[in-house]
Coordinates of C-alpha atoms and ligand atoms in Angstrom, one line a residue:
X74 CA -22.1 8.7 6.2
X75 CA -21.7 11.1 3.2
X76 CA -20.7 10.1 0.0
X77 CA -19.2 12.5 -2.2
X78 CA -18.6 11.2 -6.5
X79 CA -17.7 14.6 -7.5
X80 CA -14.1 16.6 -6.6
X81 CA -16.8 19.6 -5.7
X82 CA -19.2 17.3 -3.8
X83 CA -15.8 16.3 -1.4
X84 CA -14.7 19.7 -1.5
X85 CA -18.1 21.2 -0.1
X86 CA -18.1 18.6 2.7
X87 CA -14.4 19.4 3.6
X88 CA -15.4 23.0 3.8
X89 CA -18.2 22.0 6.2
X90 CA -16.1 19.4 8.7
X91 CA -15.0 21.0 11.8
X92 CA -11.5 20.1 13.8
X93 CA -9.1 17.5 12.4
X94 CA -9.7 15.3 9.1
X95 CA -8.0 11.4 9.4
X96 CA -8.0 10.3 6.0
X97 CA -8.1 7.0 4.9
X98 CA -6.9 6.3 0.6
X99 CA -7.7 3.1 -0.6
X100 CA -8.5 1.1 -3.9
X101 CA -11.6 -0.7 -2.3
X102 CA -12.4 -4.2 -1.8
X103 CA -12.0 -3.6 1.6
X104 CA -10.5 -5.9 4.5
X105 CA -9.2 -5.6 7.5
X106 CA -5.8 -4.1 6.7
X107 CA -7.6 -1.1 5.6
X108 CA -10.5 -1.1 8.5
X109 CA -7.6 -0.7 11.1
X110 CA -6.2 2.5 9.1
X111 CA -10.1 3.8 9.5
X112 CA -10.0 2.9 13.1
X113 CA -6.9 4.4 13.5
X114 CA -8.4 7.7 11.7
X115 CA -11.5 7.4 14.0
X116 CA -9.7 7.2 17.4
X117 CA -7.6 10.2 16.6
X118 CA -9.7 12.7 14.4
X119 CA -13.0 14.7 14.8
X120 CA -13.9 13.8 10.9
X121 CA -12.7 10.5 9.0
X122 CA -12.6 10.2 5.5
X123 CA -12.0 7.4 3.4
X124 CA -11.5 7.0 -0.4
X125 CA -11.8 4.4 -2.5
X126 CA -10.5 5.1 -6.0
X127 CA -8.8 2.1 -8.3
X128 CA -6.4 4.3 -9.9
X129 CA -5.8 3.7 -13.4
X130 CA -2.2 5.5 -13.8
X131 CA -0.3 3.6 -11.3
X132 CA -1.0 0.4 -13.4
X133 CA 1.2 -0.9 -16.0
X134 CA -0.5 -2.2 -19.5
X135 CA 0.0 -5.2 -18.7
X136 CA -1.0 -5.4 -14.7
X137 CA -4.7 -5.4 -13.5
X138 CA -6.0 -2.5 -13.6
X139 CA -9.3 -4.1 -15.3
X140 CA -9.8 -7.5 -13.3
X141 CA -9.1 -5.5 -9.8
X142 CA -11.7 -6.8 -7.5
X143 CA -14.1 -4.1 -7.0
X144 CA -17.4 -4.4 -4.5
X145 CA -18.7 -0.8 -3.4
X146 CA -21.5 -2.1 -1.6
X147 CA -20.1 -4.4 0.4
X148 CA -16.8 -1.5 1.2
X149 CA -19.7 1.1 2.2
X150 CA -21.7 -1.4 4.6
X151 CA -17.8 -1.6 5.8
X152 CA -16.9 1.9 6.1
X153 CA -20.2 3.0 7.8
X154 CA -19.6 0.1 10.8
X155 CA -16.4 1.8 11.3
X156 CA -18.3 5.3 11.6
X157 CA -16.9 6.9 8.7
X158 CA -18.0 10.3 8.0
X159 CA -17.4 11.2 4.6
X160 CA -16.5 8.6 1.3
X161 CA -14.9 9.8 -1.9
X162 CA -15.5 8.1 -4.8
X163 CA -14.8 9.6 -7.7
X164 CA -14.7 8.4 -11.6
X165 CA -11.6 8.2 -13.5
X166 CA -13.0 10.7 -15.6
X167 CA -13.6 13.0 -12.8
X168 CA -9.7 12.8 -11.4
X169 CA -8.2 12.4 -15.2
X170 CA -10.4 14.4 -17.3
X171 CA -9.6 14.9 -21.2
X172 CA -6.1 16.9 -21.4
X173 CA -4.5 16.1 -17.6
X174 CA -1.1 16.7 -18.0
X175 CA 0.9 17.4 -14.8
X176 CA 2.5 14.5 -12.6
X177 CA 4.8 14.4 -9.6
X178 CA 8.0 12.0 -9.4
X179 CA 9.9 11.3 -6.5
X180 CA 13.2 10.5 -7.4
X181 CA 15.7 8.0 -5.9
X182 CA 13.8 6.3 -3.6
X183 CA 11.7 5.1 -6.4
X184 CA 14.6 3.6 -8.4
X185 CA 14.6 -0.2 -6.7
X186 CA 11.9 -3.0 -5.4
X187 CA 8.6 -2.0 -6.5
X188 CA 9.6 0.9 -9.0
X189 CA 12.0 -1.1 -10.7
X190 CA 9.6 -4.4 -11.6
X191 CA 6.6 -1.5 -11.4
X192 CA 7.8 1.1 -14.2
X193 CA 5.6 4.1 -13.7
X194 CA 3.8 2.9 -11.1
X195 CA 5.1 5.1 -7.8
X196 CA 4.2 8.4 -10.7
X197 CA 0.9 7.1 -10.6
X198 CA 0.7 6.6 -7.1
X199 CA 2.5 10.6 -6.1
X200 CA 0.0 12.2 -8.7
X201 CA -2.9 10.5 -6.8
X202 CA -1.9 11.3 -3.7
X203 CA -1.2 14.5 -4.0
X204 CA -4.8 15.4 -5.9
X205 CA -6.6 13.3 -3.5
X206 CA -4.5 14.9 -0.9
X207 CA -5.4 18.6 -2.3
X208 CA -9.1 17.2 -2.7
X209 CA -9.1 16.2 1.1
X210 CA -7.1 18.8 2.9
X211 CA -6.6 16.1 5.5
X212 CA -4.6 17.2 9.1
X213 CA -3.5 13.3 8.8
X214 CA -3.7 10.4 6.5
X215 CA -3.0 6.9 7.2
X216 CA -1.4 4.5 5.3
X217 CA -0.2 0.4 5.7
X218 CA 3.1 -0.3 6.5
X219 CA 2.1 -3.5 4.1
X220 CA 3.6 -0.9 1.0
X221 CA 6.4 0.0 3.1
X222 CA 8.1 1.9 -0.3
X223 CA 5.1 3.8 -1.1
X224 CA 4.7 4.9 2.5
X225 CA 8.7 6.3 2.4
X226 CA 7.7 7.3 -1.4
X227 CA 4.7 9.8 -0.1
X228 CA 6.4 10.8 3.3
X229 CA 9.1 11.8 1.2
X230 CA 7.1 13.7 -1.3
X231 CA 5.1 15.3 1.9
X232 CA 8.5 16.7 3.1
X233 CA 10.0 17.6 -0.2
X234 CA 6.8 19.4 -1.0
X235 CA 6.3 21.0 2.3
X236 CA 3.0 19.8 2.4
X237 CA 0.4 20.5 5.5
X238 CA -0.6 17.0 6.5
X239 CA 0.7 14.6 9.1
X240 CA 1.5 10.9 7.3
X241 CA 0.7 7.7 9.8
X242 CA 2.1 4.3 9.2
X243 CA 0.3 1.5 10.8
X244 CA 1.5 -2.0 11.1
X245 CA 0.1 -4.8 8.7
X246 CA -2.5 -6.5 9.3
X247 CA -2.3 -10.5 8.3
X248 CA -4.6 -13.7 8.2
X249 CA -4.4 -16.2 11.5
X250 CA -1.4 -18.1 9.2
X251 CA 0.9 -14.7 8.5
X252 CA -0.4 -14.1 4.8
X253 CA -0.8 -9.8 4.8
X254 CA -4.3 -8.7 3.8
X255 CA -4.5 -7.5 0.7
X256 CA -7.6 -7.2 -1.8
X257 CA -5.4 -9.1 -4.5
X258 CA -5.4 -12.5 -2.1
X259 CA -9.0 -13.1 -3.3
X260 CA -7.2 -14.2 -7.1
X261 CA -5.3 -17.2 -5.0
X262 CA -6.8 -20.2 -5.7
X263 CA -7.1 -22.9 -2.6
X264 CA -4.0 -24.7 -3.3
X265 CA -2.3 -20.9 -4.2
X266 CA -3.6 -19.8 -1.1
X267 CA -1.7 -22.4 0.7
X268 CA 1.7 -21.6 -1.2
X269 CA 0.9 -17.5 -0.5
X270 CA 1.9 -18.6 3.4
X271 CA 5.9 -19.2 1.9
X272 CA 6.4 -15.3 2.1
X273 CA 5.9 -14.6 5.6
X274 CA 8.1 -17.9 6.4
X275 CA 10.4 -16.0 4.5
X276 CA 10.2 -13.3 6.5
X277 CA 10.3 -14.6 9.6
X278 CA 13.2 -16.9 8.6
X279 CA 14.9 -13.4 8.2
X280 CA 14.2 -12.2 11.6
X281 CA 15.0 -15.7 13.0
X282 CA 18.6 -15.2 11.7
X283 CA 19.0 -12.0 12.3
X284 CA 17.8 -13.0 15.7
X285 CA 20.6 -15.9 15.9
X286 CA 23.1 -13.2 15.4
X287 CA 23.5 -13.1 11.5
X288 CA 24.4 -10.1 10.0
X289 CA 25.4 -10.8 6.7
X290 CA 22.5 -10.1 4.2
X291 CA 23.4 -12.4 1.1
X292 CA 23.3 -15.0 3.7
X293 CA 19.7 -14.7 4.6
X294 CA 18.8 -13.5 1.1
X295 CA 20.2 -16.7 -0.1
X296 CA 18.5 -18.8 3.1
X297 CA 15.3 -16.9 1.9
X298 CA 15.5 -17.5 -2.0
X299 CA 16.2 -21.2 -0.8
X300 CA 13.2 -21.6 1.5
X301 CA 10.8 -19.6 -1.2
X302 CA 12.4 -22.0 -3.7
X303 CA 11.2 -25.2 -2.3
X304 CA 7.4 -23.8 -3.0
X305 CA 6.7 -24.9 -6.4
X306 CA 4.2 -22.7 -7.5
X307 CA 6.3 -19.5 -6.1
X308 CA 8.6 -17.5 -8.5
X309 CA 10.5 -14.8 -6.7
X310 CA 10.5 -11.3 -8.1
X311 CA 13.2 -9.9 -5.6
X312 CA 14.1 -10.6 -2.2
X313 CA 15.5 -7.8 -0.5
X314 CA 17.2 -6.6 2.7
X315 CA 17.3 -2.7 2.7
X316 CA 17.9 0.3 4.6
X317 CA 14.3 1.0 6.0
X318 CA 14.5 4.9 5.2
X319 CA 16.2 5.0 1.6
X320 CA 15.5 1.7 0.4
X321 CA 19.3 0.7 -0.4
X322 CA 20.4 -3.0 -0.7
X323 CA 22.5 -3.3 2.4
X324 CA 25.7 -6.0 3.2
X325 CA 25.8 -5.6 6.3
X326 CA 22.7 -5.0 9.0
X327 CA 23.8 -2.7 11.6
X328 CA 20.9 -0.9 12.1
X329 CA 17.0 -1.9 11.6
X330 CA 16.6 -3.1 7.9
X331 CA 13.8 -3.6 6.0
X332 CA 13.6 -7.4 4.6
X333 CA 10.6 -7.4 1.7
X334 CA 9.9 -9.0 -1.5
X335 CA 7.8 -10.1 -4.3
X336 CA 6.7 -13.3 -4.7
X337 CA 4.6 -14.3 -7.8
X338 CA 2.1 -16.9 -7.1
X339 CA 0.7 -18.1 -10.2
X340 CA -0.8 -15.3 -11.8
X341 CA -1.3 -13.3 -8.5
X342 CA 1.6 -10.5 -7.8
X343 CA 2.1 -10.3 -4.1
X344 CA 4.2 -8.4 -1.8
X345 CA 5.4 -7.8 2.1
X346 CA 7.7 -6.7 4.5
X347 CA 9.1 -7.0 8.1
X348 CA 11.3 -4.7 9.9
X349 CA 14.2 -6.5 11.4
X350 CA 16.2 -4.8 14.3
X351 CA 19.9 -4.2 13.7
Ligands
AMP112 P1 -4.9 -0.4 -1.3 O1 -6.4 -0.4 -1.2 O2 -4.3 -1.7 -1.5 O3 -4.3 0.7 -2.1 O4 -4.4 0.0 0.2 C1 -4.9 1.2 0.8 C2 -4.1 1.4 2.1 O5 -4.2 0.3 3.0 C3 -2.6 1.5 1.8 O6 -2.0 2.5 2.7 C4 -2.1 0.1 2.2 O7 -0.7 0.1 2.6 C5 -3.0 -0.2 3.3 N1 -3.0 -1.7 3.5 C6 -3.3 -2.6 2.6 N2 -3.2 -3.9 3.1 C7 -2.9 -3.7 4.4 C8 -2.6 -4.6 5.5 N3 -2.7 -5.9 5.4 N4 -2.4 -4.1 6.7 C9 -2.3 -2.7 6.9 N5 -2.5 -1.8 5.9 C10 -2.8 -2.3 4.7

C-alpha cells in the first residue's frame, strides 16, 4: 500500500496505475460502513484508492471540525487488510493553500435537510469532491447511501459538470441493533448510545406504515416525531419524508420516498435514512 501526503505524490501514482481506479473518500476513523465502500472498490477495480481527509470547509464554526475523532494508524492497518493500493492523505494546507478562492455549489438540491441546518456545508463538501476527484481521476467512486443528500448532491454535480467518473451508492451499513456506522457514534456515551437506537425505530416505524398501507406523510412524520419524542435525551432536528431524487417534502407517497432525519443526541449530531417503496 502506497501512501501519497502530497497532491503530486497522488498524482504520480495515478499516472502509474494501470486499468480502472475505485476510489474510496472518506474523513477517517474508519468502520465498517466505509470498509464495505473499499470492498466494493476492490471487487470491481484493478486499482483502489482511498482517502482520508477531515475537510475543514464543510464544517460550520460552530460544528466539529477540531474534536473529529482522528486515528491514522489504526485506518491504515484497516485499509491495507482490505488490499488497498494507494492512500491519500493530504494536509489542509496542501488542498487549501494561502489564496484558494474557487468553490462549486449545487443549487436546489442543497436547499432543505442537511443544507438547511448545515449552512455551507454541501459547498464544502462539492469543492472537495471535485479536487479530490481531479487529484484521483478515478473510473468510479463509491459513496454510503448513509448521506443519502450528499450522494444526490455529487451525482448531481457529476452530471451537471459532465464529469468522467462513474458514482456508486452502497447501502448502509449498521450495528447488530440498527444504529448506522458512523465515526461520530464513538461521542455517544453508554446510556446515549442506548437512546442513538430511537432513529432506526423511527425508520422502520415509517416503513411499517407505509407497509400497512399509509400513504399520508404528516401521518408517519407525526407517528415518527411521537415515537422519537418519548426518548428523553433525543431532540429532533427534522424528520422528513422526501422525494428520493430531488429531495422535496412530499404529501403524498406514490412512488419510493426517502424517510431521513436528524436526531441530536446530547451533544452528538446524527443522521439516517431508509428508502420506503411507494
Ligand atoms: P465519512 O468518513 O463520514 O465522510 O464517510 C465517507 C463515506 O463513507 C461516505 O460516502 C459515507 O456516506 C460513507 N459511509 C459512512 N457511514 C456509512 C455506513 N454506515 N454505511 C455505508 N457507508 C457509509
Amino acid at each position: 500500500m502506497q501512501i501519497a501526503r502530497t497532491i503530486a505524490e497522488m498524482k504520480t501514482f495515478r499516472m502509474k496505475s494501470l486499468g480502472s481506479v475505485g476510489f474510496v473518500p472518506t474523513m477517517g476513523y474508519l468502520h465498517d460502513g466505509h470498509l464495505a465502500l473499499v470492498k466494493q472498490a476492490r471487487a470491481e477495480n484493478s486499482v483502489v484508492v482511498a482517502s482520508i481527509f477531515v475537510n475543514p470547509t464543510q464544517f460550520g464554526p460552530t460544528e466539529d471540525f477540531k474534536t473529529y475523532p482522528r486515528d491514522t494508524e489504526r485506518d491504515l492497518a484497516m485499509l491495507r487488510k482490505e488490499r488497498t493500493d494507494i492512500v491519500f492523505m493530504p494536509t489542509a494546507e496542501e488542498m487549501y493553500p494561502e489564496g484558494f478562492n474557487s468553490w462549486v455549489e449545487v443549487e436546489k438540491v442543497t436547499d432543505r435537510l442537511e443544507g438547511s441546518y448545515r449552512p455551507g456545508h454541501f459547498k464544502g463538501v462539492a469543492t472537495v469532491v471535485v479536487k479530490l476527484f481531479n487529484i484521483v481521476e478515478p473510473t468510479r467512486a463509491y459513496l454510503g447511501q448513509k448521506d443519502a443528500q450528499q450522494a444526490l448532491v455529487i451525482k448531481k454535480m457529476v452530471a451537471d459538470l459532465n464529469m468522467n467518473l462513474e458514482i456508486i451508492v452502497a447501502p448502509t451499513v449498521r450495528e447488530s441493533d440498527g444504529l448506522a456506522m458512523s465515526s461520530r457514534n464513538v461521542y455517544l456515551k453508554p446510556q446515549e448510545r442506548q437512546a442513538a437506537t430511537v432513529l432506526f425505530k423511527a425508520l422502520t416505524l415509517a416503513r411499517n406504515l407505509r407497509g400497512k398501507g399509509e400513504s399520508n406523510t404528516e401521518t408517519i412524520r407525526q407517528e415518527m416525531t411521537s415515537l422519537i419524542s418519548k426518548e428523553p435525551l433525543a431532540k429532533i432536528e427534522y424528520v422528513s419524508i422526501a422525494d428520493a431524487e430531488t429531495m422535496e417534502e412530499l404529501t403524498e407517497i406514490d412512488k419510493p420516498v426517502l424517510a431521513s432525519l436528524a436526531v441530536r443526541i446530547g451533544k452528538t449530531r446524527l443522521i439516517d435514512n431508509v428508502l420506503v417503496s411507494g
